[in-house]
């Protein structure tokens, strides 16, 4: 999704902005641009396609200035093209803008501006904002005031950053709603503005975050934050602990492969500071939950999108089994418009890697409106899903760059398991023995994950065989049913192979008609309470000539007999098996896509964080 970087200081802004945009490439984009103020004039370079095209353009026609803004655009209004790329400039060349979000009333604004004589140079909605700002500005108000007045006219959710050659000593940044974050980086005699932390982490760890309906006036040495009504806001500076080195690809071919392999470590990290193995206790400090609140919960609703939603489905079984609280799981884009039955006795849990997914944030708002306790499980520190929640668990897995989520899927599984124990404990529904047993099982996670990862070569061999298939049907049951969905999602998003997932028991109600020699079936059959049922589904597939790929527990003789190919996992506690059955499926999707020579980290049409509806 769109990315923003801005710089003001004593250095040449161009390389800093281009490097920042490179750090945001993982978000997905289809054009890029940069504007700097050079000798009192706004200079712009924009191009369609990857950042390298913009870099070539900047090499051909260099830019230098001490203040500038840049953008990677993911098209919403108007095709991906240089003409529609940001930054977009006002009619008189005095104001230039980069923007994340959608102007919901842009047609109305465009007609109004056209009736006043405006000519638009792009097909974007963003141009209406910069035209409005410039028209207010040339009437004689300050740039800050012009932005404020203009933002009052536009509907929707937005992150915007504006500069002007008439006031070349400042950047104005503003945020309305949840169209992605606006973060300000505090340097020494220089300041940075970005949509996401990684863009500027190389330069500073001191960051401030804009809330909705706030704007910032950023000069070289000072940051002032106000509400859009002009009220003063204290500038809070957070120290960000992420290690930028963790975002480098290292020996791996792709970030996705690196992130898959990081899971033994990231799963350890997510346990860190939460599990006291000596005293058999879980401590989730940032959850802000106490006995009274926990006991008042009548129902939990987990809501999220994509991979995070699949994690939520696993969480349902974990929480219902351990904490005995009824759990519903809802896709966030449905929840937000469904008028869900939520009240003060409901606890709504959202899961999000980026913490900026528009549908998920809107679901949080809806839940809050109805009086629910809203908790979040989030990876990106400082993101809106953390700030807007009543309490949160941070995934603690470090930046995830590959668009296909991997380590940010397995970590929340463990977080949900810990949350279930924690809630059960607060509600007094766990015996000492049960708690010890569940907590003891957490110890094995990093070791078993590590063993799964060591089996990559065997998975790659299966990938070589499957690389040209056109469809795969994924089946799972019980706690591993969501893993069938997650495996299928991983395969389709990076390899572009059609993959469909089903709860295995549903096979006989329709999908079995698809089975023939051209429809490979991947079934997840660890040794758990659904094992016998899964075996009978697998036998039915076998009887119809389908190729069978099984994910099975080491030593399972029946799986060896039935499966054409078996992806083995070590024996593990049943409630935690999804953490391990997932790993071979991530590796399978990865290798199929890599063998097909596809852009694994930035698959077509996808963005890392989906900040629009
Ligand atoms: O940042 P979020 O976790 O809220 O993102 C949700 C989905 O957009 C995301 O999981 C998406 O499905 C991934 N591409 C899956 O790999």
Tab-separated table of N, CA, C and O in Angstrom, residues 83-136:
chain	number	residue	atom	x	y	z
A	83	UNK	N	1.843	9.972	-14.577
A	83	UNK	CA	0.930	11.102	-14.442
A	83	UNK	C	0.124	11.057	-13.134
A	83	UNK	O	-0.192	12.084	-12.537
A	84	UNK	N	-0.218	9.853	-12.714
A	84	UNK	CA	-1.024	9.709	-11.502
A	84	UNK	C	-0.182	9.489	-10.246
A	84	UNK	O	-0.720	9.376	-9.142
A	85	UNK	N	1.146	9.358	-10.459
A	85	UNK	CA	2.002	9.110	-9.295
A	85	UNK	C	2.070	10.365	-8.430
A	85	UNK	O	1.879	11.479	-8.905
A	86	UNK	N	2.343	10.176	-7.146
A	86	UNK	CA	2.563	11.307	-6.236
A	86	UNK	C	4.065	11.588	-6.218
A	86	UNK	O	4.844	10.710	-6.535
A	87	UNK	N	4.509	12.766	-5.823
A	87	UNK	CA	3.778	13.920	-5.323
A	87	UNK	C	2.975	14.619	-6.412
A	87	UNK	O	3.363	14.606	-7.588
A	88	UNK	N	1.869	15.243	-5.966
A	88	UNK	CA	1.035	16.015	-6.889
A	88	UNK	C	1.097	17.481	-6.476
A	88	UNK	O	1.075	17.811	-5.288
A	89	UNK	N	1.170	18.332	-7.499
A	89	UNK	CA	1.428	19.753	-7.238
A	89	UNK	C	0.185	20.592	-7.522
A	89	UNK	O	-0.662	20.214	-8.344
A	90	UNK	N	0.084	21.735	-6.833
A	90	UNK	CA	-1.052	22.634	-7.045
A	90	UNK	C	-0.977	23.336	-8.394
A	90	UNK	O	0.064	23.314	-9.060
A	91	UNK	N	-2.074	23.992	-8.760
A	91	UNK	CA	-2.158	24.630	-10.088
A	91	UNK	C	-1.094	25.708	-10.279
A	91	UNK	O	-0.609	25.942	-11.371
A	92	UNK	N	-0.717	26.377	-9.188
A	92	UNK	CA	0.237	27.488	-9.302
A	92	UNK	C	1.655	27.062	-8.943
A	92	UNK	O	2.557	27.904	-8.841
A	93	UNK	N	1.847	25.775	-8.705
A	93	UNK	CA	3.193	25.280	-8.409
A	93	UNK	C	3.740	25.713	-7.064
A	93	UNK	O	4.949	25.768	-6.856
A	94	UNK	N	2.834	26.007	-6.107
A	94	UNK	CA	3.312	26.521	-4.820
A	94	UNK	C	3.223	25.478	-3.697
A	94	UNK	O	3.847	25.639	-2.654
A	95	UNK	N	2.410	24.454	-3.888
A	95	UNK	CA	2.194	23.459	-2.832
A	95	UNK	C	2.278	22.073	-3.457
A	95	UNK	O	1.775	21.855	-4.566
A	96	UNK	N	2.911	21.131	-2.739
A	96	UNK	CA	3.003	19.779	-3.278
A	96	UNK	C	2.675	18.788	-2.154
A	96	UNK	O	2.968	19.042	-0.982
A	97	UNK	N	2.052	17.680	-2.548
A	97	UNK	CA	1.485	16.774	-1.536
A	97	UNK	C	1.792	15.308	-1.850
A	97	UNK	O	1.905	14.924	-3.019
A	98	UNK	N	1.930	14.498	-0.812
A	98	UNK	CA	1.828	13.042	-0.949
A	98	UNK	C	0.708	12.605	-0.018
A	98	UNK	O	0.502	13.221	1.038
A	99	UNK	N	0.021	11.534	-0.398
A	99	UNK	CA	-1.240	11.224	0.285
A	99	UNK	C	-1.481	9.714	0.318
A	99	UNK	O	-1.285	9.021	-0.678
A	100	UNK	N	-1.894	9.230	1.466
A	100	UNK	CA	-2.391	7.855	1.585
A	100	UNK	C	-3.865	7.937	1.960
A	100	UNK	O	-4.202	8.648	2.911
A	101	UNK	N	-4.692	7.191	1.248
A	101	UNK	CA	-6.114	7.193	1.590
A	101	UNK	C	-6.969	7.457	0.366
A	101	UNK	O	-6.456	7.564	-0.750
A	102	UNK	N	-8.265	7.538	0.583
A	102	UNK	CA	-9.198	7.774	-0.523
A	102	UNK	C	-10.099	8.950	-0.151
A	102	UNK	O	-10.711	8.950	0.923
A	103	UNK	N	-10.174	9.932	-1.056
A	103	UNK	CA	-11.067	11.080	-0.811
A	103	UNK	C	-12.466	10.642	-1.244
A	103	UNK	O	-12.772	10.538	-2.434
A	104	UNK	N	-13.304	10.362	-0.266
A	104	UNK	CA	-14.594	9.755	-0.598
A	104	UNK	C	-15.493	10.714	-1.376
A	104	UNK	O	-16.305	10.280	-2.188
A	105	UNK	N	-15.355	12.009	-1.151
A	105	UNK	CA	-16.208	12.986	-1.856
A	105	UNK	C	-15.439	13.690	-2.976
A	105	UNK	O	-15.687	14.842	-3.282
A	106	UNK	N	-14.499	12.940	-3.605
A	106	UNK	CA	-13.629	13.646	-4.544
A	106	UNK	C	-14.360	14.101	-5.807
A	106	UNK	O	-14.069	15.162	-6.354
A	107	UNK	N	-15.365	13.343	-6.225
A	107	UNK	CA	-16.086	13.758	-7.442
A	107	UNK	C	-16.776	15.097	-7.228
A	107	UNK	O	-16.707	16.000	-8.061
A	108	UNK	N	-17.411	15.187	-6.081
A	108	UNK	CA	-18.093	16.429	-5.696
A	108	UNK	C	-17.080	17.599	-5.654
A	108	UNK	O	-17.325	18.671	-6.202
A	109	UNK	N	-15.930	17.356	-5.016
A	109	UNK	CA	-14.913	18.414	-4.903
A	109	UNK	C	-14.350	18.778	-6.272
A	109	UNK	O	-14.111	19.939	-6.588
A	110	UNK	N	-14.154	17.728	-7.091
A	110	UNK	CA	-13.577	17.971	-8.417
A	110	UNK	C	-14.520	18.846	-9.245
A	110	UNK	O	-14.090	19.835	-9.863
A	111	UNK	N	-15.805	18.483	-9.214
A	111	UNK	CA	-16.790	19.286	-9.967
A	111	UNK	C	-16.792	20.736	-9.493
A	111	UNK	O	-16.793	21.677	-10.285
A	112	UNK	N	-16.753	20.901	-8.170
A	112	UNK	CA	-16.769	22.250	-7.602
A	112	UNK	C	-15.532	23.043	-8.068
A	112	UNK	O	-15.650	24.190	-8.519
A	113	UNK	N	-14.370	22.387	-7.998
A	113	UNK	CA	-13.132	23.081	-8.382
A	113	UNK	C	-13.129	23.373	-9.888
A	113	UNK	O	-12.708	24.451	-10.316
A	114	UNK	N	-13.651	22.398	-10.670
A	114	UNK	CA	-13.699	22.632	-12.124
A	114	UNK	C	-14.625	23.803	-12.457
A	114	UNK	O	-14.324	24.610	-13.331
A	115	UNK	N	-15.740	23.867	-11.700
A	115	UNK	CA	-16.672	24.969	-11.979
A	115	UNK	C	-16.033	26.324	-11.651
A	115	UNK	O	-16.455	27.369	-12.125
A	116	UNK	N	-14.984	26.254	-10.814
A	116	UNK	CA	-14.259	27.505	-10.493
A	116	UNK	C	-13.042	27.686	-11.399
A	116	UNK	O	-12.161	28.491	-11.124
A	117	UNK	N	-12.947	26.834	-12.434
A	117	UNK	CA	-11.889	27.035	-13.425
A	117	UNK	C	-10.673	26.131	-13.303
A	117	UNK	O	-9.695	26.293	-14.038
A	118	UNK	N	-10.708	25.165	-12.368
A	118	UNK	CA	-9.522	24.303	-12.199
A	118	UNK	C	-9.399	23.307	-13.346
A	118	UNK	O	-10.417	22.808	-13.862
A	119	UNK	N	-8.160	23.016	-13.753
A	119	UNK	CA	-7.895	21.953	-14.731
A	119	UNK	C	-7.057	20.901	-14.038
A	119	UNK	O	-6.002	21.225	-13.487
A	120	UNK	N	-7.521	19.669	-14.085
A	120	UNK	CA	-6.784	18.617	-13.376
A	120	UNK	C	-5.788	17.931	-14.311
A	120	UNK	O	-6.063	17.751	-15.503
A	121	UNK	N	-4.667	17.570	-13.756
A	121	UNK	CA	-3.607	16.962	-14.567
A	121	UNK	C	-3.455	15.473	-14.319
A	121	UNK	O	-2.590	14.833	-14.899
A	122	UNK	N	-4.253	14.929	-13.396
A	122	UNK	CA	-4.168	13.487	-13.139
A	122	UNK	C	-5.589	12.958	-12.969
A	122	UNK	O	-6.549	13.722	-12.975
A	123	UNK	N	-5.685	11.638	-12.826
A	123	UNK	CA	-7.012	11.046	-12.585
A	123	UNK	C	-7.184	10.727	-11.106
A	123	UNK	O	-8.030	9.933	-10.729
A	124	UNK	N	-6.330	11.281	-10.269
A	124	UNK	CA	-6.355	10.899	-8.857
A	124	UNK	C	-7.337	11.743	-8.055
A	124	UNK	O	-7.679	12.865	-8.436
A	125	UNK	N	-7.720	11.175	-6.927
A	125	UNK	CA	-8.532	11.938	-5.973
A	125	UNK	C	-7.646	12.927	-5.208
A	125	UNK	O	-8.097	13.979	-4.756
A	126	UNK	N	-6.354	12.572	-5.089
A	126	UNK	CA	-5.425	13.385	-4.289
A	126	UNK	C	-5.300	14.817	-4.822
A	126	UNK	O	-5.107	15.765	-4.061
A	127	UNK	N	-5.397	14.945	-6.148
A	127	UNK	CA	-5.190	16.276	-6.720
A	127	UNK	C	-6.210	17.288	-6.166
A	127	UNK	O	-5.899	18.480	-6.022
A	128	UNK	N	-7.403	16.789	-5.827
A	128	UNK	CA	-8.394	17.729	-5.279
A	128	UNK	C	-7.892	18.315	-3.950
A	128	UNK	O	-8.148	19.476	-3.650
A	129	UNK	N	-7.159	17.498	-3.171
A	129	UNK	CA	-6.690	18.004	-1.859
A	129	UNK	C	-5.664	19.112	-2.074
A	129	UNK	O	-5.741	20.177	-1.461
A	130	UNK	N	-4.697	18.858	-2.970
A	130	UNK	CA	-3.639	19.858	-3.131
A	130	UNK	C	-4.192	21.137	-3.774
A	130	UNK	O	-3.770	22.251	-3.430
A	131	UNK	N	-5.189	20.976	-4.646
A	131	UNK	CA	-5.802	22.175	-5.239
A	131	UNK	C	-6.509	22.993	-4.154
A	131	UNK	O	-6.424	24.214	-4.110
A	132	UNK	N	-7.226	22.279	-3.284
A	132	UNK	CA	-7.926	22.983	-2.195
A	132	UNK	C	-6.932	23.718	-1.306
A	132	UNK	O	-7.116	24.884	-0.965
A	133	UNK	N	-5.850	23.004	-0.947
A	133	UNK	CA	-4.861	23.620	-0.045
A	133	UNK	C	-4.269	24.863	-0.706
A	133	UNK	O	-4.190	25.929	-0.097
A	134	UNK	N	-3.893	24.724	-1.965
A	134	UNK	CA	-3.237	25.852	-2.626
A	134	UNK	C	-4.191	27.041	-2.760
A	134	UNK	O	-3.797	28.199	-2.571
A	135	UNK	N	-5.455	26.737	-3.081
A	135	UNK	CA	-6.424	27.844	-3.220
A	135	UNK	C	-6.612	28.579	-1.892
A	135	UNK	O	-6.714	29.793	-1.856
A	136	UNK	N	-6.633	27.824	-0.778
A	136	UNK	CA	-6.722	28.493	0.525
A	136	UNK	C	-5.446	29.277	0.821
A	136	UNK	O	-5.489	30.389	1.343
